[in-house]
């Protein structure tokens, strides 16, 4: 009983004293959605915690450099990281020598947001729906051209998942960025595109959003369930992590701050403009999402024999 009391008292004491100095929020990207969400989160968390939360961008390797930095930080609550599904789940599958184990080398804190992938039609492609697209692709094996934002990206894997589920073969074309993908869609150079939603994609013809239910920022666009392909879902999530063995009371405080941020009016307005969905929830929910995604995308990656190296 004495040992239990001492342990609880120790945690309580840590919760009351932390934080006593600035916290570093490592963002594994320079610019983009992660940075756009991370900076207002840092500002909100600074006010809630009573200490500055300082953003430190550590780009490189598609988020890998930032992830390595967080995984090797002291578990004292003064270094945390904002990361995405790519470096946390996809990259370690494609490159086991990446430098960390996302199951063991991090303390999950909370999911932040989700950016769903969308299926886009080229200006000269006749199909008006996902079902028509699949029908044409089945009748013309290997002829449908499918653009995506690069090998191993969520857009690439989402396209492969659709092809596998629907039973067709595609001709996949990698683009350096979404802007180039949109340009070729509008010019009719490719038939279909798959990418994480971004406001500039509204200029194209959006056939479906790769979610179970419709999303408010794309009115009139069917979900994959409505399009006739339930289970073909793909999205890019961002979440908050700490180093391994982060004290439970620190995780609890950071989780509470994250959920409060996601509920805030300012954040909700920003999410609507960006076309992202707030997630939140408990550390256990983030852990489950990671496990589920690891199972799903491991199969897609291995079936396609996708391998990347730093």
PDB file of C-alpha atoms in Angstrom:
ATOM      1  CA  UNK A   1       0.000   0.000   0.000  1.00  0.00           C
ATOM      2  CA  UNK A   2       2.841   2.371   0.851  1.00  0.00           C
ATOM      3  CA  UNK A   3       4.559   1.672  -2.466  1.00  0.00           C
ATOM      4  CA  UNK A   4       1.347   2.285  -4.396  1.00  0.00           C
ATOM      5  CA  UNK A   5       0.740   5.546  -2.525  1.00  0.00           C
ATOM      6  CA  UNK A   6       4.286   6.748  -3.198  1.00  0.00           C
ATOM      7  CA  UNK A   7       4.005   5.962  -6.899  1.00  0.00           C
ATOM      8  CA  UNK A   8       0.717   7.826  -7.221  1.00  0.00           C
ATOM      9  CA  UNK A   9       2.035  10.739  -5.185  1.00  0.00           C
ATOM     10  CA  UNK A  10       5.106  10.924  -7.412  1.00  0.00           C
ATOM     11  CA  UNK A  11       2.986  11.118 -10.560  1.00  0.00           C
ATOM     12  CA  UNK A  12       0.733  13.712  -8.991  1.00  0.00           C
ATOM     13  CA  UNK A  13       3.732  15.822  -8.020  1.00  0.00           C
ATOM     14  CA  UNK A  14       5.126  15.661 -11.562  1.00  0.00           C
ATOM     15  CA  UNK A  15       1.738  16.659 -12.991  1.00  0.00           C
ATOM     16  CA  UNK A  16       1.627  19.698 -10.737  1.00  0.00           C
ATOM     17  CA  UNK A  17       5.135  20.897 -11.635  1.00  0.00           C
ATOM     18  CA  UNK A  18       5.364  20.136 -15.366  1.00  0.00           C
ATOM     19  CA  UNK A  19       6.009  22.219 -17.391  1.00  0.00           C
ATOM     20  CA  UNK A  20       8.439  24.628 -15.785  1.00  0.00           C
ATOM     21  CA  UNK A  21      10.274  25.687 -18.959  1.00  0.00           C
ATOM     22  CA  UNK A  22       9.657  25.964 -22.716  1.00  0.00           C
ATOM     23  CA  UNK A  23       8.577  22.906 -24.691  1.00  0.00           C
ATOM     24  CA  UNK A  24       9.916  22.157 -28.173  1.00  0.00           C
ATOM     25  CA  UNK A  25       7.395  20.969 -30.757  1.00  0.00           C
ATOM     26  CA  UNK A  26       9.317  19.223 -33.528  1.00  0.00           C
ATOM     27  CA  UNK A  27       7.498  19.286 -36.861  1.00  0.00           C
ATOM     28  CA  UNK A  28       9.009  16.931 -39.399  1.00  0.00           C
ATOM     29  CA  UNK A  29       8.053  19.117 -42.340  1.00  0.00           C
ATOM     30  CA  UNK A  30       8.688  22.631 -43.574  1.00  0.00           C
ATOM     31  CA  UNK A  31       5.393  24.137 -44.671  1.00  0.00           C
ATOM     32  CA  UNK A  32       2.364  22.102 -45.682  1.00  0.00           C
ATOM     33  CA  UNK A  33      -0.491  20.833 -43.551  1.00  0.00           C
ATOM     34  CA  UNK A  34       1.698  19.758 -40.631  1.00  0.00           C
ATOM     35  CA  UNK A  35       3.167  23.219 -40.232  1.00  0.00           C
ATOM     36  CA  UNK A  36      -0.168  24.941 -40.829  1.00  0.00           C
ATOM     37  CA  UNK A  37      -1.770  22.944 -38.016  1.00  0.00           C
ATOM     38  CA  UNK A  38       1.268  22.768 -35.747  1.00  0.00           C
ATOM     39  CA  UNK A  39       1.812  26.492 -35.304  1.00  0.00           C
ATOM     40  CA  UNK A  40      -1.688  27.396 -34.082  1.00  0.00           C
ATOM     41  CA  UNK A  41      -1.593  24.298 -31.870  1.00  0.00           C
ATOM     42  CA  UNK A  42       1.682  25.510 -30.338  1.00  0.00           C
ATOM     43  CA  UNK A  43       0.176  28.933 -29.684  1.00  0.00           C
ATOM     44  CA  UNK A  44      -2.910  27.390 -28.070  1.00  0.00           C
ATOM     45  CA  UNK A  45      -0.854  24.951 -25.978  1.00  0.00           C
ATOM     46  CA  UNK A  46       1.422  27.762 -24.772  1.00  0.00           C
ATOM     47  CA  UNK A  47      -1.571  29.533 -23.255  1.00  0.00           C
ATOM     48  CA  UNK A  48      -3.025  26.358 -21.771  1.00  0.00           C
ATOM     49  CA  UNK A  49       0.226  25.106 -20.236  1.00  0.00           C
ATOM     50  CA  UNK A  50       1.641  28.444 -19.112  1.00  0.00           C
ATOM     51  CA  UNK A  51       4.964  27.878 -20.870  1.00  0.00           C
ATOM     52  CA  UNK A  52       6.056  28.654 -24.446  1.00  0.00           C
ATOM     53  CA  UNK A  53       5.667  25.813 -26.939  1.00  0.00           C
ATOM     54  CA  UNK A  54       8.324  26.576 -29.531  1.00  0.00           C
ATOM     55  CA  UNK A  55       8.004  25.146 -33.048  1.00  0.00           C
ATOM     56  CA  UNK A  56      11.162  23.642 -34.501  1.00  0.00           C
ATOM     57  CA  UNK A  57      10.925  22.485 -38.114  1.00  0.00           C
ATOM     58  CA  UNK A  58      13.193  19.519 -38.850  1.00  0.00           C
ATOM     59  CA  UNK A  59      12.405  18.581 -42.451  1.00  0.00           C
ATOM     60  CA  UNK A  60      14.109  15.756 -44.275  1.00  0.00           C
ATOM     61  CA  UNK A  61      13.261  12.305 -45.537  1.00  0.00           C
ATOM     62  CA  UNK A  62       9.547  13.075 -45.683  1.00  0.00           C
ATOM     63  CA  UNK A  63       9.371  13.494 -41.905  1.00  0.00           C
ATOM     64  CA  UNK A  64      11.962  10.855 -40.997  1.00  0.00           C
ATOM     65  CA  UNK A  65      14.551  13.323 -39.638  1.00  0.00           C
ATOM     66  CA  UNK A  66      12.030  14.865 -37.258  1.00  0.00           C
ATOM     67  CA  UNK A  67      10.789  11.462 -36.124  1.00  0.00           C
ATOM     68  CA  UNK A  68      14.307  10.271 -35.329  1.00  0.00           C
ATOM     69  CA  UNK A  69      14.912  13.413 -33.289  1.00  0.00           C
ATOM     70  CA  UNK A  70      11.814  12.893 -31.155  1.00  0.00           C
ATOM     71  CA  UNK A  71      12.481   9.175 -30.676  1.00  0.00           C
ATOM     72  CA  UNK A  72      15.914   9.976 -29.197  1.00  0.00           C
ATOM     73  CA  UNK A  73      14.861  12.901 -26.995  1.00  0.00           C
ATOM     74  CA  UNK A  74      14.714  12.769 -23.201  1.00  0.00           C
ATOM     75  CA  UNK A  75      11.307  11.545 -21.954  1.00  0.00           C
ATOM     76  CA  UNK A  76      10.781  14.594 -19.764  1.00  0.00           C
ATOM     77  CA  UNK A  77       7.935  16.249 -21.680  1.00  0.00           C
ATOM     78  CA  UNK A  78      10.049  19.057 -23.096  1.00  0.00           C
ATOM     79  CA  UNK A  79      10.383  17.605 -26.599  1.00  0.00           C
ATOM     80  CA  UNK A  80       7.318  16.395 -28.470  1.00  0.00           C
ATOM     81  CA  UNK A  81       6.664  15.864 -32.145  1.00  0.00           C
ATOM     82  CA  UNK A  82       3.951  16.384 -34.714  1.00  0.00           C
ATOM     83  CA  UNK A  83       4.116  13.613 -37.282  1.00  0.00           C
ATOM     84  CA  UNK A  84       2.047  12.030 -40.044  1.00  0.00           C
ATOM     85  CA  UNK A  85       1.113   8.534 -41.134  1.00  0.00           C
ATOM     86  CA  UNK A  86       3.890   8.575 -43.743  1.00  0.00           C
ATOM     87  CA  UNK A  87       6.963   8.614 -41.500  1.00  0.00           C
ATOM     88  CA  UNK A  88       5.220   6.822 -38.642  1.00  0.00           C
ATOM     89  CA  UNK A  89       3.664   3.909 -40.547  1.00  0.00           C
ATOM     90  CA  UNK A  90       4.390   3.844 -44.277  1.00  0.00           C
ATOM     91  CA  UNK A  91       8.109   4.629 -44.366  1.00  0.00           C
ATOM     92  CA  UNK A  92       9.164   1.987 -41.795  1.00  0.00           C
ATOM     93  CA  UNK A  93       7.330  -0.663 -43.845  1.00  0.00           C
ATOM     94  CA  UNK A  94       9.082   0.396 -47.051  1.00  0.00           C
ATOM     95  CA  UNK A  95      12.450   0.880 -45.342  1.00  0.00           C
ATOM     96  CA  UNK A  96      12.978  -1.197 -42.172  1.00  0.00           C
ATOM     97  CA  UNK A  97      16.384   0.484 -41.692  1.00  0.00           C
ATOM     98  CA  UNK A  98      14.725   3.892 -41.296  1.00  0.00           C
ATOM     99  CA  UNK A  99      16.209   4.384 -37.831  1.00  0.00           C
ATOM    100  CA  UNK A 100      13.272   3.860 -35.463  1.00  0.00           C
ATOM    101  CA  UNK A 101      10.485   1.465 -34.569  1.00  0.00           C
ATOM    102  CA  UNK A 102       7.209   3.374 -34.435  1.00  0.00           C
ATOM    103  CA  UNK A 103       5.716   0.743 -32.106  1.00  0.00           C
ATOM    104  CA  UNK A 104       8.459   1.022 -29.470  1.00  0.00           C
ATOM    105  CA  UNK A 105      10.265   4.321 -29.919  1.00  0.00           C
ATOM    106  CA  UNK A 106       7.416   6.786 -29.312  1.00  0.00           C
ATOM    107  CA  UNK A 107       4.740   7.627 -26.762  1.00  0.00           C
ATOM    108  CA  UNK A 108       1.422   8.194 -28.567  1.00  0.00           C
ATOM    109  CA  UNK A 109      -0.358  11.314 -27.294  1.00  0.00           C
ATOM    110  CA  UNK A 110      -3.307  12.125 -29.563  1.00  0.00           C
ATOM    111  CA  UNK A 111      -4.564  12.153 -33.118  1.00  0.00           C
ATOM    112  CA  UNK A 112      -4.904  15.676 -34.503  1.00  0.00           C
ATOM    113  CA  UNK A 113      -6.438  15.745 -37.963  1.00  0.00           C
ATOM    114  CA  UNK A 114      -7.253  13.621 -40.974  1.00  0.00           C
ATOM    115  CA  UNK A 115      -6.883  14.652 -44.623  1.00  0.00           C
ATOM    116  CA  UNK A 116      -8.886  12.269 -46.821  1.00  0.00           C
ATOM    117  CA  UNK A 117      -7.664  11.205 -50.217  1.00  0.00           C
ATOM    118  CA  UNK A 118      -9.815  11.989 -53.229  1.00  0.00           C
ATOM    119  CA  UNK A 119     -10.226  10.378 -56.638  1.00  0.00           C
ATOM    120  CA  UNK A 120     -10.021  12.893 -59.477  1.00  0.00           C
ATOM    121  CA  UNK A 121     -10.932  12.666 -63.159  1.00  0.00           C
ATOM    122  CA  UNK A 122      -8.946  14.146 -66.023  1.00  0.00           C
ATOM    123  CA  UNK A 123     -10.604  16.722 -68.270  1.00  0.00           C
ATOM    124  CA  UNK A 124     -10.743  14.320 -71.231  1.00  0.00           C
ATOM    125  CA  UNK A 125     -11.713  11.192 -69.304  1.00  0.00           C
ATOM    126  CA  UNK A 126     -15.294  10.182 -70.040  1.00  0.00           C
ATOM    127  CA  UNK A 127     -16.122   8.399 -66.767  1.00  0.00           C
ATOM    128  CA  UNK A 128     -18.449  10.350 -64.489  1.00  0.00           C
ATOM    129  CA  UNK A 129     -18.128   8.178 -61.376  1.00  0.00           C
ATOM    130  CA  UNK A 130     -15.779   5.754 -59.662  1.00  0.00           C
ATOM    131  CA  UNK A 131     -17.927   2.841 -60.840  1.00  0.00           C
ATOM    132  CA  UNK A 132     -17.653   4.008 -64.469  1.00  0.00           C
ATOM    133  CA  UNK A 133     -13.906   4.515 -64.023  1.00  0.00           C
ATOM    134  CA  UNK A 134     -13.481   0.984 -62.707  1.00  0.00           C
ATOM    135  CA  UNK A 135     -15.655  -0.414 -65.508  1.00  0.00           C
ATOM    136  CA  UNK A 136     -13.531   1.298 -68.167  1.00  0.00           C
ATOM    137  CA  UNK A 137     -10.301   0.170 -66.495  1.00  0.00           C
ATOM    138  CA  UNK A 138     -11.471  -3.440 -66.389  1.00  0.00           C
ATOM    139  CA  UNK A 139     -12.409  -3.363 -70.074  1.00  0.00           C
ATOM    140  CA  UNK A 140      -9.060  -1.776 -70.989  1.00  0.00           C
ATOM    141  CA  UNK A 141      -6.432  -3.551 -68.847  1.00  0.00           C
ATOM    142  CA  UNK A 142      -3.369  -1.439 -68.110  1.00  0.00           C
ATOM    143  CA  UNK A 143      -4.575   1.535 -70.151  1.00  0.00           C
ATOM    144  CA  UNK A 144      -6.033   3.793 -67.472  1.00  0.00           C
ATOM    145  CA  UNK A 145      -3.402   6.347 -66.439  1.00  0.00           C
ATOM    146  CA  UNK A 146      -3.401   7.115 -62.717  1.00  0.00           C
ATOM    147  CA  UNK A 147      -1.406  10.059 -61.382  1.00  0.00           C
ATOM    148  CA  UNK A 148      -0.240  10.307 -57.779  1.00  0.00           C
ATOM    149  CA  UNK A 149       2.120  12.545 -55.725  1.00  0.00           C
ATOM    150  CA  UNK A 150       5.061  10.136 -55.692  1.00  0.00           C
ATOM    151  CA  UNK A 151       6.158   6.567 -54.894  1.00  0.00           C
ATOM    152  CA  UNK A 152       5.073   5.393 -51.478  1.00  0.00           C
ATOM    153  CA  UNK A 153       2.862   8.403 -50.777  1.00  0.00           C
ATOM    154  CA  UNK A 154      -0.619   7.866 -49.428  1.00  0.00           C
ATOM    155  CA  UNK A 155      -2.028   8.902 -52.819  1.00  0.00           C
ATOM    156  CA  UNK A 156       0.009   6.178 -54.525  1.00  0.00           C
ATOM    157  CA  UNK A 157      -1.019   3.531 -51.992  1.00  0.00           C
ATOM    158  CA  UNK A 158      -4.664   4.621 -52.119  1.00  0.00           C
ATOM    159  CA  UNK A 159      -4.645   4.182 -55.903  1.00  0.00           C
ATOM    160  CA  UNK A 160      -3.157   0.703 -55.518  1.00  0.00           C
ATOM    161  CA  UNK A 161      -5.744  -0.189 -52.869  1.00  0.00           C
ATOM    162  CA  UNK A 162      -8.589   0.820 -55.182  1.00  0.00           C
ATOM    163  CA  UNK A 163      -7.131  -1.159 -58.092  1.00  0.00           C
ATOM    164  CA  UNK A 164      -6.658  -4.236 -55.920  1.00  0.00           C
ATOM    165  CA  UNK A 165     -10.141  -4.054 -54.429  1.00  0.00           C
ATOM    166  CA  UNK A 166     -11.872  -3.328 -57.749  1.00  0.00           C
ATOM    167  CA  UNK A 167      -9.799  -5.747 -59.806  1.00  0.00           C
ATOM    168  CA  UNK A 168      -8.121  -3.681 -62.495  1.00  0.00           C
ATOM    169  CA  UNK A 169      -4.584  -2.872 -63.629  1.00  0.00           C
ATOM    170  CA  UNK A 170      -3.457   0.725 -63.959  1.00  0.00           C
ATOM    171  CA  UNK A 171      -0.565   2.635 -65.477  1.00  0.00           C
ATOM    172  CA  UNK A 172       0.751   4.690 -62.543  1.00  0.00           C
ATOM    173  CA  UNK A 173       2.480   8.025 -63.026  1.00  0.00           C
ATOM    174  CA  UNK A 174       4.356   9.748 -60.188  1.00  0.00           C
ATOM    175  CA  UNK A 175       4.398  13.548 -59.880  1.00  0.00           C
ATOM    176  CA  UNK A 176       6.763  15.686 -57.829  1.00  0.00           C
ATOM    177  CA  UNK A 177       3.873  17.625 -56.321  1.00  0.00           C
ATOM    178  CA  UNK A 178       0.111  18.088 -56.402  1.00  0.00           C
ATOM    179  CA  UNK A 179       0.348  21.238 -58.544  1.00  0.00           C
ATOM    180  CA  UNK A 180       1.853  19.280 -61.440  1.00  0.00           C
ATOM    181  CA  UNK A 181      -0.729  16.535 -60.976  1.00  0.00           C
ATOM    182  CA  UNK A 182      -3.575  19.058 -61.157  1.00  0.00           C
ATOM    183  CA  UNK A 183      -2.058  20.641 -64.264  1.00  0.00           C
ATOM    184  CA  UNK A 184      -2.026  17.341 -66.142  1.00  0.00           C
ATOM    185  CA  UNK A 185      -5.542  16.464 -64.980  1.00  0.00           C
ATOM    186  CA  UNK A 186      -6.873  19.793 -66.245  1.00  0.00           C
ATOM    187  CA  UNK A 187      -4.924  19.395 -69.480  1.00  0.00           C
ATOM    188  CA  UNK A 188      -6.278  15.904 -70.047  1.00  0.00           C
ATOM    189  CA  UNK A 189      -2.834  14.265 -70.083  1.00  0.00           C
ATOM    190  CA  UNK A 190      -3.930  11.617 -67.565  1.00  0.00           C
ATOM    191  CA  UNK A 191      -7.223   9.868 -66.861  1.00  0.00           C
ATOM    192  CA  UNK A 192      -7.335   9.741 -63.078  1.00  0.00           C
ATOM    193  CA  UNK A 193      -5.520  11.211 -60.093  1.00  0.00           C
ATOM    194  CA  UNK A 194      -5.437  10.179 -56.440  1.00  0.00           C
ATOM    195  CA  UNK A 195      -4.085  12.510 -53.763  1.00  0.00           C
ATOM    196  CA  UNK A 196      -4.683  13.844 -50.279  1.00  0.00           C
ATOM    197  CA  UNK A 197      -7.286  16.579 -50.496  1.00  0.00           C
ATOM    198  CA  UNK A 198      -6.035  20.145 -50.838  1.00  0.00           C
ATOM    199  CA  UNK A 199      -8.087  23.235 -51.763  1.00  0.00           C
ATOM    200  CA  UNK A 200      -6.465  23.501 -55.231  1.00  0.00           C
ATOM    201  CA  UNK A 201      -7.941  20.109 -56.135  1.00  0.00           C
ATOM    202  CA  UNK A 202     -11.384  21.707 -56.341  1.00  0.00           C
ATOM    203  CA  UNK A 203     -10.343  22.937 -59.791  1.00  0.00           C
ATOM    204  CA  UNK A 204     -10.547  19.323 -60.999  1.00  0.00           C
ATOM    205  CA  UNK A 205     -13.501  16.940 -61.243  1.00  0.00           C
ATOM    206  CA  UNK A 206     -13.683  15.101 -57.914  1.00  0.00           C
ATOM    207  CA  UNK A 207     -15.283  11.671 -58.353  1.00  0.00           C
ATOM    208  CA  UNK A 208     -15.213  10.562 -54.714  1.00  0.00           C
ATOM    209  CA  UNK A 209     -13.685  11.167 -51.318  1.00  0.00           C
ATOM    210  CA  UNK A 210     -12.004   8.071 -49.881  1.00  0.00           C
ATOM    211  CA  UNK A 211     -13.937   8.025 -46.613  1.00  0.00           C
ATOM    212  CA  UNK A 212     -16.864   6.003 -45.284  1.00  0.00           C
ATOM    213  CA  UNK A 213     -19.117   9.062 -45.080  1.00  0.00           C
ATOM    214  CA  UNK A 214     -19.327  12.312 -47.091  1.00  0.00           C
ATOM    215  CA  UNK A 215     -17.335  15.305 -45.849  1.00  0.00           C
ATOM    216  CA  UNK A 216     -18.760  18.789 -45.307  1.00  0.00           C
ATOM    217  CA  UNK A 217     -16.041  20.604 -47.263  1.00  0.00           C
ATOM    218  CA  UNK A 218     -16.868  18.654 -50.454  1.00  0.00           C
ATOM    219  CA  UNK A 219     -20.654  18.982 -50.756  1.00  0.00           C
ATOM    220  CA  UNK A 220     -22.172  16.667 -53.330  1.00  0.00           C
ATOM    221  CA  UNK A 221     -19.075  14.467 -53.600  1.00  0.00           C
ATOM    222  CA  UNK A 222     -19.871  10.830 -52.736  1.00  0.00           C
ATOM    223  CA  UNK A 223     -17.966   8.798 -50.182  1.00  0.00           C
ATOM    224  CA  UNK A 224     -16.497   5.471 -51.249  1.00  0.00           C
ATOM    225  CA  UNK A 225     -19.364   3.686 -49.555  1.00  0.00           C
ATOM    226  CA  UNK A 226     -21.827   5.723 -51.609  1.00  0.00           C
ATOM    227  CA  UNK A 227     -19.718   5.162 -54.730  1.00  0.00           C
ATOM    228  CA  UNK A 228     -20.091   1.410 -54.282  1.00  0.00           C
ATOM    229  CA  UNK A 229     -16.678   0.544 -52.855  1.00  0.00           C
ATOM    230  CA  UNK A 230     -17.079   0.208 -49.078  1.00  0.00           C
ATOM    231  CA  UNK A 231     -13.801  -0.450 -47.324  1.00  0.00           C
ATOM    232  CA  UNK A 232     -11.611   1.408 -49.831  1.00  0.00           C
ATOM    233  CA  UNK A 233     -10.706   4.220 -47.472  1.00  0.00           C
ATOM    234  CA  UNK A 234      -7.476   6.202 -47.348  1.00  0.00           C
ATOM    235  CA  UNK A 235      -6.470   9.317 -45.469  1.00  0.00           C
ATOM    236  CA  UNK A 236      -3.385  11.075 -44.175  1.00  0.00           C
ATOM    237  CA  UNK A 237      -3.515  11.639 -40.434  1.00  0.00           C
ATOM    238  CA  UNK A 238      -1.335  13.858 -38.285  1.00  0.00           C
ATOM    239  CA  UNK A 239      -0.759  13.139 -34.611  1.00  0.00           C
ATOM    240  CA  UNK A 240       1.219  14.175 -31.556  1.00  0.00           C
ATOM    241  CA  UNK A 241       3.939  11.908 -30.145  1.00  0.00           C
ATOM    242  CA  UNK A 242       6.555  12.018 -27.441  1.00  0.00           C
ATOM    243  CA  UNK A 243       9.748  10.030 -26.876  1.00  0.00           C
ATOM    244  CA  UNK A 244       9.375   6.525 -25.438  1.00  0.00           C
ATOM    245  CA  UNK A 245       8.522   6.248 -21.738  1.00  0.00           C
ATOM    246  CA  UNK A 246       6.963   9.702 -21.486  1.00  0.00           C
ATOM    247  CA  UNK A 247       5.419  10.011 -17.986  1.00  0.00           C
ATOM    248  CA  UNK A 248       1.691   9.143 -18.062  1.00  0.00           C
ATOM    249  CA  UNK A 249       0.721  12.412 -16.378  1.00  0.00           C
ATOM    250  CA  UNK A 250       2.514  14.404 -19.088  1.00  0.00           C
ATOM    251  CA  UNK A 251       0.758  12.367 -21.776  1.00  0.00           C
ATOM    252  CA  UNK A 252      -2.562  13.022 -20.043  1.00  0.00           C
ATOM    253  CA  UNK A 253      -1.995  16.784 -19.903  1.00  0.00           C
ATOM    254  CA  UNK A 254      -0.871  17.006 -23.526  1.00  0.00           C
ATOM    255  CA  UNK A 255      -3.789  14.863 -24.638  1.00  0.00           C
ATOM    256  CA  UNK A 256      -6.243  17.143 -22.827  1.00  0.00           C
ATOM    257  CA  UNK A 257      -4.683  20.239 -24.412  1.00  0.00           C
ATOM    258  CA  UNK A 258      -4.820  18.635 -27.867  1.00  0.00           C
ATOM    259  CA  UNK A 259      -8.501  17.771 -27.559  1.00  0.00           C
ATOM    260  CA  UNK A 260      -9.290  21.263 -26.276  1.00  0.00           C
ATOM    261  CA  UNK A 261      -7.465  22.761 -29.269  1.00  0.00           C
ATOM    262  CA  UNK A 262      -9.434  20.608 -31.705  1.00  0.00           C
ATOM    263  CA  UNK A 263     -12.712  21.759 -30.140  1.00  0.00           C
ATOM    264  CA  UNK A 264     -11.784  25.443 -30.245  1.00  0.00           C
ATOM    265  CA  UNK A 265     -13.704  27.728 -32.584  1.00  0.00           C
ATOM    266  CA  UNK A 266     -10.571  29.090 -34.252  1.00  0.00           C
ATOM    267  CA  UNK A 267      -9.302  25.599 -35.031  1.00  0.00           C
ATOM    268  CA  UNK A 268     -12.665  24.509 -36.419  1.00  0.00           C
ATOM    269  CA  UNK A 269     -12.722  27.489 -38.783  1.00  0.00           C
ATOM    270  CA  UNK A 270      -9.211  26.738 -39.983  1.00  0.00           C
ATOM    271  CA  UNK A 271     -10.012  23.061 -40.547  1.00  0.00           C
ATOM    272  CA  UNK A 272     -12.983  23.994 -42.725  1.00  0.00           C
ATOM    273  CA  UNK A 273     -10.771  26.220 -44.885  1.00  0.00           C
ATOM    274  CA  UNK A 274      -8.068  23.571 -45.224  1.00  0.00           C
ATOM    275  CA  UNK A 275     -10.442  20.687 -45.880  1.00  0.00           C
ATOM    276  CA  UNK A 276      -9.340  18.536 -42.945  1.00  0.00           C
ATOM    277  CA  UNK A 277     -11.241  16.710 -40.228  1.00  0.00           C
ATOM    278  CA  UNK A 278     -10.537  17.003 -36.502  1.00  0.00           C
ATOM    279  CA  UNK A 279      -9.890  13.672 -34.787  1.00  0.00           C
ATOM    280  CA  UNK A 280      -8.672  13.821 -31.190  1.00  0.00           C
ATOM    281  CA  UNK A 281      -9.427  11.055 -28.717  1.00  0.00           C
ATOM    282  CA  UNK A 282      -7.215   9.099 -26.353  1.00  0.00           C
ATOM    283  CA  UNK A 283      -3.653   7.795 -26.719  1.00  0.00           C
ATOM    284  CA  UNK A 284      -5.163   4.314 -26.988  1.00  0.00           C
ATOM    285  CA  UNK A 285      -7.198   5.403 -30.009  1.00  0.00           C
ATOM    286  CA  UNK A 286      -4.046   6.683 -31.705  1.00  0.00           C
ATOM    287  CA  UNK A 287      -2.311   3.393 -30.950  1.00  0.00           C
ATOM    288  CA  UNK A 288      -5.207   1.438 -32.473  1.00  0.00           C
ATOM    289  CA  UNK A 289      -5.183   3.620 -35.593  1.00  0.00           C
ATOM    290  CA  UNK A 290      -1.475   2.928 -35.997  1.00  0.00           C
ATOM    291  CA  UNK A 291      -1.982  -0.819 -35.613  1.00  0.00           C
ATOM    292  CA  UNK A 292      -4.881  -0.898 -38.087  1.00  0.00           C
ATOM    293  CA  UNK A 293      -3.011   1.181 -40.660  1.00  0.00           C
ATOM    294  CA  UNK A 294       0.122  -0.907 -40.299  1.00  0.00           C
ATOM    295  CA  UNK A 295      -1.849  -4.061 -41.126  1.00  0.00           C
ATOM    296  CA  UNK A 296      -3.682  -2.488 -44.083  1.00  0.00           C
ATOM    297  CA  UNK A 297      -0.767  -0.726 -45.748  1.00  0.00           C
ATOM    298  CA  UNK A 298       1.766  -3.498 -45.106  1.00  0.00           C
ATOM    299  CA  UNK A 299      -0.213  -5.718 -47.460  1.00  0.00           C
ATOM    300  CA  UNK A 300      -0.576  -3.033 -50.137  1.00  0.00           C
ATOM    301  CA  UNK A 301       3.127  -2.135 -49.975  1.00  0.00           C
ATOM    302  CA  UNK A 302       4.335  -5.739 -50.009  1.00  0.00           C
ATOM    303  CA  UNK A 303       1.986  -6.755 -52.826  1.00  0.00           C
ATOM    304  CA  UNK A 304       3.350  -3.872 -54.926  1.00  0.00           C
ATOM    305  CA  UNK A 305       6.954  -4.538 -53.776  1.00  0.00           C
ATOM    306  CA  UNK A 306       7.534  -0.872 -52.905  1.00  0.00           C
ATOM    307  CA  UNK A 307      10.895  -0.215 -51.281  1.00  0.00           C
ATOM    308  CA  UNK A 308      12.440   3.123 -50.361  1.00  0.00           C
ATOM    309  CA  UNK A 309      15.807   4.011 -48.906  1.00  0.00           C
ATOM    310  CA  UNK A 310      17.003   7.177 -47.144  1.00  0.00           C
TER     311      UNK A 310
END
